[in-house]
Coordinates of C-alpha atoms in Angstrom, one line a residue:
M924 CA -4.2 52.6 -52.7
M925 CA -5.6 50.2 -50.1
V926 CA -4.3 47.3 -52.1
K927 CA -0.8 48.7 -52.0
L928 CA -1.0 49.4 -48.4
R929 CA -2.3 46.0 -47.7
N930 CA 0.6 44.4 -49.6
L931 CA 3.1 46.5 -47.7
V932 CA 1.6 45.4 -44.4
L933 CA 1.8 41.8 -45.5
F934 CA 5.4 42.1 -46.5
L935 CA 6.4 43.7 -43.3
M936 CA 4.5 41.1 -41.3
L937 CA 6.2 38.3 -43.3
L938 CA 9.5 39.9 -42.6
T939 CA 8.9 40.0 -38.8
V940 CA 7.9 36.3 -38.9
A941 CA 10.9 35.2 -40.9
A942 CA 13.6 37.2 -39.1
P943 CA 13.5 35.2 -35.8
I944 CA 13.5 31.9 -37.7
L945 CA 16.6 32.9 -39.6
L946 CA 18.2 34.3 -36.4
Y947 CA 17.8 31.1 -34.4
T948 CA 18.4 28.6 -37.1
D949 CA 21.6 30.2 -38.3
P950 CA 24.0 28.1 -36.3
A951 CA 22.7 25.0 -38.1
A952 CA 23.9 26.5 -41.3
S953 CA 27.5 26.0 -40.1
F954 CA 27.1 22.3 -40.6
K955 CA 26.7 22.9 -44.3
T956 CA 30.2 24.5 -44.4
P957 CA 33.0 22.0 -45.1
I958 CA 35.0 21.2 -42.0
S959 CA 38.8 21.1 -42.2
K960 CA 40.9 18.7 -40.3
R961 CA 42.3 21.7 -38.5
D962 CA 38.9 22.1 -36.8
F963 CA 39.4 18.8 -35.0
E964 CA 42.4 20.1 -33.0
D965 CA 41.9 19.7 -29.4
V966 CA 40.9 22.5 -27.1
T967 CA 44.3 22.7 -25.5
A968 CA 45.9 23.6 -28.8
L969 CA 43.3 26.3 -29.5
T970 CA 43.8 27.8 -26.1
L971 CA 47.6 27.9 -26.3
N972 CA 47.6 29.4 -29.8
S973 CA 45.4 32.2 -28.5
D974 CA 47.8 33.1 -25.7
G975 CA 45.4 31.9 -23.0
N976 CA 42.6 34.4 -23.9
R977 CA 39.0 33.3 -23.6
L978 CA 37.8 31.6 -26.8
N979 CA 35.3 33.8 -28.5
L980 CA 33.1 31.0 -29.6
L981 CA 29.4 30.4 -29.2
P982 CA 28.6 26.8 -28.3
R983 CA 25.6 25.0 -29.6
E984 CA 22.5 26.1 -27.8
S985 CA 21.2 23.9 -25.0
P986 CA 17.8 22.3 -25.4
A987 CA 16.3 24.8 -23.0
V988 CA 17.4 27.7 -25.1
L989 CA 16.2 26.1 -28.3
S990 CA 12.9 25.4 -26.7
G991 CA 12.6 29.0 -25.6
G992 CA 13.4 30.2 -29.2
L993 CA 10.6 27.9 -30.6
K994 CA 8.1 29.2 -28.1
N995 CA 8.9 32.8 -29.0
S996 CA 8.6 32.0 -32.7
R997 CA 5.1 30.5 -32.2
R998 CA 4.1 33.6 -30.2
L999 CA 5.2 35.8 -33.1
D1000 CA 3.1 33.6 -35.5
Q1001 CA 0.1 34.1 -33.3
L1002 CA 0.6 37.9 -33.2
S1003 CA 0.9 38.0 -36.9
A1004 CA -2.3 36.1 -37.4
R1005 CA -4.1 38.5 -35.1
V1006 CA -2.8 41.5 -37.1
L1007 CA -3.8 40.0 -40.5
S1008 CA -7.3 39.4 -39.1
A1009 CA -7.5 42.9 -37.8
T1010 CA -6.3 44.4 -41.2
D1011 CA -9.3 42.9 -43.0
D1012 CA -11.8 44.7 -40.7
D1013 CA -10.1 47.9 -39.3
T1014 CA -9.0 51.2 -40.7
H1015 CA -5.5 52.4 -41.8
S1016 CA -4.8 54.0 -38.4
H1017 CA -5.6 50.9 -36.5
T1018 CA -3.3 48.9 -38.8
D1019 CA -0.4 51.3 -38.2
I1020 CA -0.8 51.0 -34.4
S1021 CA -0.8 47.2 -34.8
I1022 CA 2.3 47.2 -36.9
K1023 CA 4.1 49.4 -34.2
Q1024 CA 2.9 47.1 -31.4
V1025 CA 4.1 43.9 -33.2
T1026 CA 7.4 45.5 -34.1
H1027 CA 8.0 46.7 -30.5
D1028 CA 7.0 43.2 -29.1
D1029 CA 9.3 41.5 -31.6
S1030 CA 12.2 43.8 -30.8
H1031 CA 11.7 43.2 -27.1
N1032 CA 11.6 39.5 -27.5
R1033 CA 14.7 39.3 -29.6
E1034 CA 16.6 41.6 -27.1
K1035 CA 15.5 39.3 -24.2
M1036 CA 16.5 36.2 -26.0
H1037 CA 19.8 37.7 -27.0
V1038 CA 20.5 38.4 -23.3
Q1039 CA 19.6 34.8 -22.4
L1040 CA 21.9 33.5 -25.1
T1041 CA 24.7 35.7 -24.0
Q1042 CA 24.4 34.4 -20.4
K1043 CA 24.2 30.8 -21.5
T1044 CA 27.1 31.2 -23.8
S1045 CA 29.2 32.9 -21.1
E1046 CA 28.5 30.1 -18.7
K1047 CA 29.3 27.4 -21.2
V1048 CA 32.6 29.0 -22.3
D1049 CA 33.6 29.4 -18.6
E1050 CA 32.8 25.7 -18.1
Q1051 CA 34.7 24.5 -21.2
E1052 CA 37.5 27.0 -21.4
P1053 CA 40.9 25.3 -20.8
N1054 CA 43.5 27.1 -18.7
A1055 CA 47.1 27.5 -19.8
F1056 CA 47.8 23.8 -19.1
G1057 CA 44.8 22.3 -20.9
A1058 CA 42.8 21.8 -17.7
K1059 CA 39.2 22.9 -17.7
K1060 CA 38.1 25.5 -15.2
D1061 CA 35.9 24.3 -12.4
T1062 CA 35.1 26.6 -9.6
G1063 CA 33.5 23.7 -7.6
N1064 CA 36.3 21.3 -7.8
L1065 CA 40.1 21.5 -7.4
L1066 CA 42.3 21.0 -10.4
M1067 CA 44.2 17.7 -10.8
P1068 CA 47.4 17.9 -8.7
D1069 CA 50.5 18.6 -10.7
A1070 CA 48.6 19.1 -13.9
Q1071 CA 51.4 21.0 -15.6
L1072 CA 53.9 18.2 -14.9
R1073 CA 51.5 15.6 -16.2
H1074 CA 50.8 17.6 -19.3
L1075 CA 54.5 18.0 -20.1
K1076 CA 55.1 14.3 -19.7
D1077 CA 52.1 13.6 -22.0
Q1078 CA 53.6 16.0 -24.5
L1079 CA 56.8 14.0 -24.5
I1080 CA 54.9 10.8 -25.3
R1081 CA 53.0 12.4 -28.2
A1082 CA 56.2 14.0 -29.5
K1083 CA 57.9 10.6 -29.6
V1084 CA 55.0 9.1 -31.5
Y1085 CA 55.3 11.8 -34.2
L1086 CA 59.0 11.3 -34.5
S1087 CA 58.5 7.6 -35.3
L1088 CA 55.8 8.1 -38.0
P1089 CA 57.0 8.0 -41.6
S1090 CA 55.0 11.1 -42.7
A1091 CA 56.7 13.1 -40.0
K1092 CA 60.2 11.8 -40.7
A1093 CA 59.8 13.0 -44.3
N1094 CA 59.6 16.6 -43.0
A1095 CA 63.2 17.3 -42.0
H1096 CA 62.4 20.8 -40.7
F1097 CA 59.6 19.5 -38.5
V1098 CA 61.8 16.7 -37.1
R1099 CA 64.5 19.2 -36.1
E1100 CA 62.0 21.4 -34.4
L1101 CA 60.3 18.6 -32.6
R1102 CA 63.6 17.2 -31.3
L1103 CA 64.6 20.6 -30.0
R1104 CA 61.2 20.9 -28.2
I1105 CA 61.7 17.4 -26.7
K1106 CA 65.1 18.4 -25.3
E1107 CA 63.6 21.6 -23.9
V1108 CA 60.7 19.8 -22.2
Q1109 CA 63.0 17.1 -20.9
R1110 CA 65.3 19.7 -19.3
A1111 CA 62.3 21.4 -17.8
V1112 CA 60.9 18.2 -16.3
A1113 CA 64.2 16.8 -15.2
D1114 CA 63.7 15.0 -11.9
A1115 CA 60.6 17.1 -10.9
S1116 CA 57.9 15.2 -9.1
K1117 CA 55.4 18.0 -8.7
D1118 CA 54.5 21.4 -10.3
S1119 CA 56.3 23.4 -7.7
E1120 CA 59.6 21.8 -8.7
L1121 CA 59.3 22.9 -12.3
P1122 CA 61.3 25.9 -13.5
K1123 CA 59.6 29.2 -14.3
T1124 CA 60.1 28.7 -18.0
A1125 CA 58.1 25.4 -18.0
T1126 CA 54.9 27.2 -19.2
E1127 CA 56.7 28.7 -22.1
K1128 CA 58.2 25.3 -23.1
L1129 CA 54.7 23.7 -22.8
K1130 CA 53.2 26.3 -25.1
A1131 CA 56.0 26.0 -27.7
M1132 CA 55.7 22.2 -27.6
E1133 CA 52.0 22.4 -28.1
Q1134 CA 52.4 24.6 -31.2
T1135 CA 54.9 22.1 -32.7
L1136 CA 52.6 19.2 -31.9
A1137 CA 49.8 21.1 -33.7
K1138 CA 52.0 21.1 -36.8
G1139 CA 52.4 17.4 -36.4
K1140 CA 48.7 16.9 -36.5
Q1141 CA 48.5 18.7 -39.8
I1142 CA 51.3 16.5 -41.2
Q1143 CA 50.0 13.2 -39.9
D1144 CA 46.3 12.9 -40.7
D1145 CA 45.9 9.2 -40.4
C1146 CA 44.6 8.4 -36.9
S1147 CA 44.9 4.7 -37.3
T1148 CA 48.6 4.9 -37.8
V1149 CA 49.0 6.9 -34.5
V1150 CA 46.8 4.4 -32.7
K1151 CA 48.9 1.5 -33.9
K1152 CA 52.1 3.2 -32.9
L1153 CA 50.7 4.0 -29.4
R1154 CA 49.6 0.4 -29.1
A1155 CA 53.1 -0.8 -30.0
M1156 CA 54.6 1.6 -27.5
L1157 CA 52.3 0.3 -24.8
H1158 CA 53.2 -3.4 -25.4
S1159 CA 56.9 -2.4 -25.4
A1160 CA 56.5 -0.6 -22.1
E1161 CA 54.7 -3.5 -20.5
E1162 CA 57.5 -5.9 -21.6
Q1163 CA 60.2 -3.6 -20.3
L1164 CA 58.2 -3.3 -17.0
R1165 CA 58.1 -7.1 -16.7
V1166 CA 61.8 -7.4 -17.3
H1167 CA 62.6 -4.6 -14.8
K1168 CA 60.4 -6.3 -12.2
K1169 CA 62.3 -9.5 -12.7
Q1170 CA 65.6 -7.8 -12.4
T1171 CA 64.5 -5.9 -9.3
M1172 CA 63.4 -9.1 -7.7
F1173 CA 66.8 -10.8 -8.5
L1174 CA 68.8 -7.8 -7.2
T1175 CA 66.7 -7.6 -4.0
Q1176 CA 67.2 -11.3 -3.3
L1177 CA 70.9 -10.9 -4.1
T1178 CA 71.3 -7.9 -1.8
A1179 CA 69.4 -9.7 1.0
K1180 CA 71.9 -12.6 0.8
T1181 CA 74.9 -10.3 0.7
I1182 CA 76.7 -9.2 3.8
P1183 CA 77.4 -5.4 3.8
K1184 CA 81.1 -4.5 4.0
G1185 CA 80.7 -3.0 7.5
L1186 CA 78.9 -6.1 8.9
H1187 CA 81.7 -8.2 7.4
C1188 CA 84.4 -6.1 9.0
L1189 CA 82.7 -6.0 12.4
P1190 CA 83.1 -9.7 13.4
L1191 CA 86.6 -9.8 12.1
R1192 CA 87.7 -6.9 14.3
L1193 CA 85.8 -8.4 17.3
T1194 CA 87.3 -11.8 16.8
T1195 CA 90.8 -10.5 16.7
D1196 CA 90.3 -8.6 20.0
Y1197 CA 88.6 -11.5 21.7
Y1198 CA 91.5 -13.9 21.3
A1199 CA 93.8 -11.2 22.7
L1200 CA 92.0 -11.5 26.0
N1201 CA 93.0 -13.9 28.7
S1202 CA 90.6 -16.7 29.7
S1203 CA 89.3 -14.9 32.8
Q1204 CA 88.4 -11.8 30.7
Q1205 CA 86.4 -14.0 28.3
Q1206 CA 83.8 -15.0 30.9
F1207 CA 80.4 -13.4 31.4
P1208 CA 79.1 -12.5 34.9
N1209 CA 76.0 -13.9 36.6
Q1210 CA 76.2 -17.4 35.0
E1211 CA 74.4 -18.9 38.0
K1212 CA 71.2 -17.3 36.7
L1213 CA 71.2 -19.3 33.4
E1214 CA 69.0 -22.1 34.8
D1215 CA 66.9 -20.1 37.3
T1216 CA 63.3 -20.8 36.3
Q1217 CA 62.1 -17.8 38.3
L1218 CA 63.6 -15.4 35.7
Y1219 CA 62.7 -14.5 32.2
H1220 CA 64.6 -16.5 29.6
Y1221 CA 65.0 -15.6 25.9
A1222 CA 66.3 -17.8 23.1
L1223 CA 68.0 -16.0 20.2
F1224 CA 69.8 -17.9 17.4
S1225 CA 71.8 -15.7 15.0
D1226 CA 75.1 -15.1 13.2
N1227 CA 74.5 -11.3 13.0
V1228 CA 76.2 -9.5 15.8
L1229 CA 74.7 -6.1 15.2
A1230 CA 71.1 -7.4 14.8
T1231 CA 71.5 -9.5 18.0
S1232 CA 72.7 -6.4 19.9
V1233 CA 69.6 -4.5 18.9
V1234 CA 67.3 -7.2 20.1
V1235 CA 69.0 -7.4 23.5
N1236 CA 69.3 -3.6 23.9
S1237 CA 65.7 -2.9 22.9
T1238 CA 64.5 -5.6 25.3
I1239 CA 66.5 -4.3 28.2
T1240 CA 65.6 -0.7 27.5
N1241 CA 61.9 -1.4 27.9
A1242 CA 62.2 -4.0 30.7
K1243 CA 60.8 -3.1 34.1
H1244 CA 63.3 -5.3 35.9
P1245 CA 66.4 -5.8 33.7
S1246 CA 68.2 -7.9 36.2
K1247 CA 65.5 -10.6 35.8
H1248 CA 66.1 -11.1 32.1
V1249 CA 68.5 -13.8 30.8
F1250 CA 69.5 -14.0 27.1
H1251 CA 70.6 -17.3 25.6
I1252 CA 72.4 -16.6 22.3
V1253 CA 73.4 -19.4 20.0
T1254 CA 75.6 -18.7 17.0
D1255 CA 77.9 -20.5 14.6
R1256 CA 81.6 -21.2 14.9
L1257 CA 82.6 -18.3 12.7
N1258 CA 80.8 -15.7 14.8
Y1259 CA 81.2 -17.2 18.2
A1260 CA 84.2 -15.2 19.3
A1261 CA 82.8 -12.0 17.8
M1262 CA 79.5 -12.4 19.5
R1263 CA 81.1 -12.9 22.9
M1264 CA 83.5 -10.0 22.4
W1265 CA 80.6 -7.6 21.5
F1266 CA 78.7 -8.3 24.7
L1267 CA 81.8 -8.4 26.9
D1268 CA 82.6 -4.9 25.5
N1269 CA 79.0 -3.8 25.6
P1270 CA 77.3 -5.5 28.6
P1271 CA 73.5 -5.1 28.6
G1272 CA 73.2 -3.5 32.1
K1273 CA 72.1 -5.9 34.8
A1274 CA 70.8 -8.5 32.4
T1275 CA 72.5 -11.9 32.0
I1276 CA 74.1 -13.0 28.7
Q1277 CA 75.1 -16.5 27.6
V1278 CA 76.7 -17.1 24.2
Q1279 CA 77.0 -20.7 22.9
N1280 CA 78.5 -22.3 19.8
V1281 CA 76.1 -24.6 17.9
E1282 CA 79.1 -26.8 16.9
E1283 CA 79.4 -27.7 20.6
F1284 CA 76.0 -29.4 20.6
T1285 CA 77.4 -32.9 20.1
W1286 CA 73.9 -34.4 20.4
L1287 CA 72.8 -32.5 17.3
N1288 CA 74.0 -34.8 14.5
S1289 CA 72.7 -36.3 11.3
S1290 CA 71.8 -39.6 13.0
Y1291 CA 69.5 -37.8 15.4
S1292 CA 68.2 -34.9 13.3
P1293 CA 66.6 -35.7 9.9
V1294 CA 66.9 -32.0 8.9
L1295 CA 70.6 -31.9 9.5
K1296 CA 71.0 -35.0 7.3
Q1297 CA 69.0 -33.4 4.6
L1298 CA 70.8 -30.1 4.8
S1299 CA 74.1 -31.7 4.2
S1300 CA 72.9 -33.9 1.3
R1301 CA 74.1 -33.3 -2.3
S1302 CA 70.6 -33.0 -3.6
M1303 CA 69.7 -30.2 -1.1
I1304 CA 72.8 -28.3 -1.9
D1305 CA 72.1 -28.6 -5.6
Y1306 CA 68.5 -27.5 -5.0
Y1307 CA 69.6 -24.3 -3.3
F1308 CA 72.7 -23.3 -5.3
R1309 CA 72.5 -24.7 -8.8
A1310 CA 70.2 -22.3 -10.6
H1311 CA 69.9 -24.3 -13.8
H1312 CA 69.5 -27.7 -12.3
T1313 CA 66.5 -29.6 -13.5
N1314 CA 65.1 -30.1 -10.0
S1315 CA 65.9 -26.6 -8.9
D1316 CA 63.0 -24.2 -8.3
T1317 CA 62.9 -21.1 -10.6
N1318 CA 61.9 -18.9 -7.7
L1319 CA 65.0 -17.3 -6.2
K1320 CA 63.3 -17.2 -2.8
F1321 CA 63.5 -21.0 -2.7
R1322 CA 67.3 -21.0 -3.1
N1323 CA 68.3 -18.7 -0.2
P1324 CA 71.3 -20.3 1.5
K1325 CA 70.1 -19.2 5.0
Y1326 CA 67.8 -22.2 4.8
L1327 CA 70.9 -24.4 4.9
S1328 CA 71.9 -23.1 8.2
I1329 CA 71.2 -25.2 11.2
L1330 CA 70.7 -22.1 13.3
N1331 CA 67.4 -21.6 11.4
H1332 CA 66.2 -25.0 12.6
L1333 CA 67.3 -24.9 16.3
R1334 CA 63.9 -23.6 17.3
F1335 CA 62.7 -27.2 17.1
Y1336 CA 65.2 -28.4 19.7
L1337 CA 64.5 -26.0 22.5
P1338 CA 64.1 -28.6 25.3
E1339 CA 67.4 -30.2 24.3
I1340 CA 69.2 -26.9 24.3
F1341 CA 67.6 -25.7 27.7
P1342 CA 66.8 -28.9 29.5
K1343 CA 66.3 -27.3 32.9
L1344 CA 64.0 -24.5 31.8
N1345 CA 60.2 -24.7 31.7
K1346 CA 59.3 -21.7 29.6
V1347 CA 61.3 -19.6 27.1
L1348 CA 60.5 -16.7 24.8
F1349 CA 61.9 -17.2 21.3
L1350 CA 63.0 -14.1 19.4
D1351 CA 64.2 -13.7 15.8
D1352 CA 67.2 -11.3 15.2
D1353 CA 65.2 -9.0 12.9
I1354 CA 62.8 -7.7 15.6
V1355 CA 62.8 -4.7 17.9
V1356 CA 61.2 -4.8 21.3
Q1357 CA 59.1 -1.7 22.3
K1358 CA 57.4 -2.7 25.5
D1359 CA 58.1 -4.8 28.6
L1360 CA 57.7 -8.5 27.7
S1361 CA 57.6 -10.0 31.2
G1362 CA 53.8 -10.3 31.0
L1363 CA 54.2 -13.1 28.4
W1364 CA 55.4 -15.5 31.1
S1365 CA 52.2 -15.2 33.0
V1366 CA 50.0 -16.0 29.9
D1367 CA 48.1 -19.3 30.3
L1368 CA 48.6 -21.3 27.1
K1369 CA 45.8 -23.6 28.1
G1370 CA 47.7 -26.8 27.5
N1371 CA 49.2 -25.6 24.2
V1372 CA 52.9 -25.7 23.5
N1373 CA 53.3 -22.6 21.4
G1374 CA 51.9 -19.1 22.0
A1375 CA 52.0 -16.9 18.8
V1376 CA 50.2 -14.1 17.0
E1377 CA 47.9 -15.4 14.2
T1378 CA 48.3 -13.9 10.7
C1379 CA 45.1 -14.9 9.0
G1380 CA 44.0 -11.3 8.6
E1381 CA 45.6 -11.6 5.2
S1382 CA 44.6 -14.4 2.8
F1383 CA 48.1 -15.4 1.9
H1384 CA 48.9 -16.3 5.5
R1385 CA 46.7 -19.4 5.6
F1386 CA 47.9 -23.0 5.5
D1387 CA 47.3 -23.4 1.8
R1388 CA 50.0 -20.7 1.2
Y1389 CA 52.7 -22.8 2.7
L1390 CA 51.7 -26.5 2.3
N1391 CA 51.1 -28.6 -0.8
F1392 CA 47.4 -29.6 -0.4
S1393 CA 47.6 -31.6 -3.6
N1394 CA 49.5 -34.2 -1.6
P1395 CA 47.1 -36.5 0.3
L1396 CA 49.3 -36.5 3.4
I1397 CA 48.6 -32.8 3.7
S1398 CA 45.0 -32.7 2.5
K1399 CA 43.9 -35.5 4.9
N1400 CA 45.5 -34.0 8.0
F1401 CA 45.2 -30.2 7.7
D1402 CA 42.7 -27.5 6.9
P1403 CA 43.8 -25.3 3.9
R1404 CA 41.9 -22.3 5.3
A1405 CA 43.4 -22.6 8.8
C1406 CA 45.1 -19.5 10.2
G1407 CA 48.8 -19.3 10.0
W1408 CA 50.8 -17.7 12.8
A1409 CA 54.1 -15.9 13.0
Y1410 CA 57.6 -16.9 14.1
G1411 CA 59.7 -14.1 15.5
M1412 CA 58.2 -13.8 19.0
N1413 CA 56.9 -17.1 20.4
V1414 CA 56.3 -18.3 24.0
F1415 CA 57.1 -22.0 24.3
D1416 CA 56.0 -24.2 27.2
L1417 CA 58.9 -26.6 27.4
D1418 CA 57.3 -28.9 30.0
E1419 CA 54.3 -29.3 27.7
W1420 CA 56.6 -29.8 24.7
K1421 CA 58.3 -32.7 26.4
R1422 CA 55.0 -34.2 27.5
Q1423 CA 53.6 -34.2 24.0
N1424 CA 56.9 -35.2 22.4
I1425 CA 56.9 -32.4 19.9
T1426 CA 60.5 -33.0 18.6
E1427 CA 59.5 -36.5 17.5
V1428 CA 56.5 -35.1 15.6
Y1429 CA 58.8 -32.7 13.9
H1430 CA 61.3 -35.5 13.0
R1431 CA 58.5 -37.6 11.5
W1432 CA 57.2 -34.9 9.2
Q1433 CA 60.8 -34.0 8.1
D1434 CA 61.4 -37.7 7.1
L1435 CA 58.2 -37.6 5.0
N1436 CA 59.4 -34.4 3.2
Q1437 CA 62.8 -35.7 2.0
D1438 CA 61.7 -35.0 -1.6
R1439 CA 60.3 -31.6 -0.7
E1440 CA 56.8 -32.6 -1.9
L1441 CA 55.0 -31.5 1.2
W1442 CA 56.5 -28.0 1.5
K1443 CA 59.3 -26.1 -0.2
L1444 CA 61.5 -24.5 2.3
G1445 CA 62.0 -22.7 5.6
T1446 CA 60.9 -23.4 9.2
L1447 CA 57.4 -21.9 9.1
P1448 CA 55.7 -24.8 7.1
P1449 CA 57.1 -27.5 9.4
G1450 CA 56.2 -25.3 12.3
L1451 CA 52.6 -25.0 11.2
I1452 CA 52.5 -28.8 10.9
T1453 CA 54.4 -29.6 14.1
F1454 CA 52.3 -27.2 16.3
W1455 CA 49.0 -27.9 14.5
R1456 CA 46.3 -27.7 17.2
R1457 CA 49.0 -27.0 19.8
T1458 CA 49.2 -23.2 19.3
Y1459 CA 47.6 -20.6 21.5
P1460 CA 46.7 -17.3 19.8
L1461 CA 48.2 -14.3 21.5
D1462 CA 46.8 -10.8 21.3
R1463 CA 47.9 -9.0 18.1
K1464 CA 49.4 -6.1 20.1
W1465 CA 52.3 -8.3 21.1
H1466 CA 53.7 -8.8 17.7
I1467 CA 53.3 -6.7 14.4
L1468 CA 54.8 -8.0 11.2
G1469 CA 55.6 -6.7 7.7
L1470 CA 58.3 -4.0 8.3
G1471 CA 60.7 -5.9 6.0
Y1472 CA 58.4 -5.8 2.9
N1473 CA 55.3 -3.7 3.4
P1474 CA 55.8 0.1 3.2
S1475 CA 52.3 0.8 4.4
V1476 CA 52.0 -0.8 7.8
N1477 CA 49.7 1.2 10.0
Q1478 CA 51.6 3.7 12.1
R1479 CA 49.3 3.3 15.1
D1480 CA 49.7 -0.5 15.0
I1481 CA 53.5 0.0 15.0
E1482 CA 53.5 2.4 18.0
R1483 CA 51.3 0.2 20.2
A1484 CA 53.0 -3.1 19.4
A1485 CA 55.3 -4.7 21.9
V1486 CA 57.4 -6.2 19.2
I1487 CA 57.9 -5.0 15.6
H1488 CA 59.2 -7.5 13.1
Y1489 CA 61.2 -6.7 10.0
N1490 CA 60.3 -10.0 8.3
G1491 CA 61.1 -9.9 4.6
N1492 CA 64.2 -9.0 2.5
L1493 CA 64.3 -5.3 3.4
K1494 CA 66.1 -5.5 6.6
P1495 CA 66.8 -2.3 8.5
W1496 CA 70.6 -2.9 8.5
L1497 CA 70.7 -3.1 4.7
E1498 CA 70.6 -0.1 2.4
I1499 CA 67.4 -1.4 0.8
G1500 CA 65.6 -1.3 4.1
I1501 CA 62.4 0.8 4.1
P1502 CA 63.5 4.3 5.3
R1503 CA 60.2 4.9 7.1
Y1504 CA 60.9 2.1 9.6
R1505 CA 64.7 2.4 10.0
S1506 CA 64.6 4.8 12.9
F1507 CA 62.8 2.2 15.1
W1508 CA 65.8 0.0 14.7
S1509 CA 68.7 2.4 14.5
K1510 CA 67.8 4.2 17.8
H1511 CA 69.1 1.1 19.6
V1512 CA 72.5 1.3 17.9
D1513 CA 75.3 3.4 19.3
Y1514 CA 77.0 4.5 16.1
E1515 CA 79.7 6.2 18.2
Q1516 CA 80.9 2.8 19.4
V1517 CA 84.5 2.3 18.5
Y1518 CA 84.0 -1.0 16.5
L1519 CA 81.2 0.6 14.5
R1520 CA 83.3 3.7 13.6
E1521 CA 86.3 1.6 12.6
C1522 CA 84.1 -0.5 10.3
N1523 CA 82.3 2.6 8.9
I1524 CA 78.9 1.5 10.0
N1525 CA 76.7 4.6 9.9
P1526 CA 73.0 5.4 10.3

């Protein structure tokens, strides 16, 4: 009888020891079960197919839980050993108590560990459970913005991949279904740029597409084929992007060279009305101020009537004493009458205006000016206009016809144009004045000829960006890392200019650059050379650049600048101008003016 009782006790003890081991090692048994390819479906697919309910899955236990399980198992082994030892020495009643104690302890431990596992599992599922759009819940961090829109676009890419795979094409029913889903998602996405712009049915379309894509995963089980297709799509997209960038650059350059219809109409209407005036009506008042050195004189060379008017209007609007400001405008023969008519019809308050025709500067001829001789040469015209010429540069920027205009080079002949003035402020026609500029006439240039704002804050505005330092003439005379400076708003000391014979310096370097080996184009490279070590750096608040190409110029810098400059192709009077900056320019245009209305020039 005692033997049977002892065997029964041993059997029960063995059972209590084996049960926890089987309980906690059971998840490992799942690895012995064959895994289907369906099991590899992503969490998003599983979630959507379960209507967004929480996945009733137990994740693999964490090391802490497993460690706790092993410790409890060892504790049970120790209790079993004590019971076996006691059975050899004690009576039947003692054995029965021990069995109850061990059974109670084991039950308590299993219940405690079950609670721990349940808590761990709940936490893990909460962390890993995808929401309706495939994004994981994270109470500590915000979801990725516009996650639903991103997911829909991602689905379209995956769907197009499946459509192009041979195994999917063989299934006509799947192809029809997938194409239907693509159309639905495309209509849902449309032109939306954020989740709030998506229709209410977008979530349903997303779920339906995900279910169809899940079928595609079952049909196409070769991952390498999908990877190859995605790689091919990536290369194709990169090539298309390169082509589109090149086309965009070409169209931008073309638009920058093209005169809008309204700006073409404006000078025609003005010219017609100008020649209808008698000679006395064609004259400007206050012409005695043109050579008064006590006043503030501006030099402005342009063939753009509207742009010139903005420069003058913005300057006068912000001037403390408008009557002391004199504007010397030089234009070409085609726009001379139009420019005069505009300012006769729209006089700038008490300020003085002078408009000159560059064709009347008889001293400016090819025998005196090397650049004028070069601009009229056949090789220069071929260089700028013949796109497929062997010596023509492939960069469209280097073939802009504005560089053939002598107006662009008049800045190097200021003492000849204004022989009786001692200081002038040069302004480009793509600037807007926001502060009173009279303080610039009192700036001490410390013996320098040119006062300008330096632009070396950006690496591409240094000398090596503009000059060819592989040429010994350049490398021996200039520093490639020297700071560049900006044209657009420059103070020139004409007395110092004459004393240092700056025009002759300019002519000498132009003669050396007949083959365009020292620099490619424009007026800034020869300006950097001509005024090398003759330029005084002005405070940056006087002149801020980049509004014609950089959409992220600091707003605070713009607001505190005396002059803002739309340098670049995106001029404010063109449709391609950056919208964020257009108001700074357009507020100085009276769009109710009769000529602007007749030519349909609108904000």
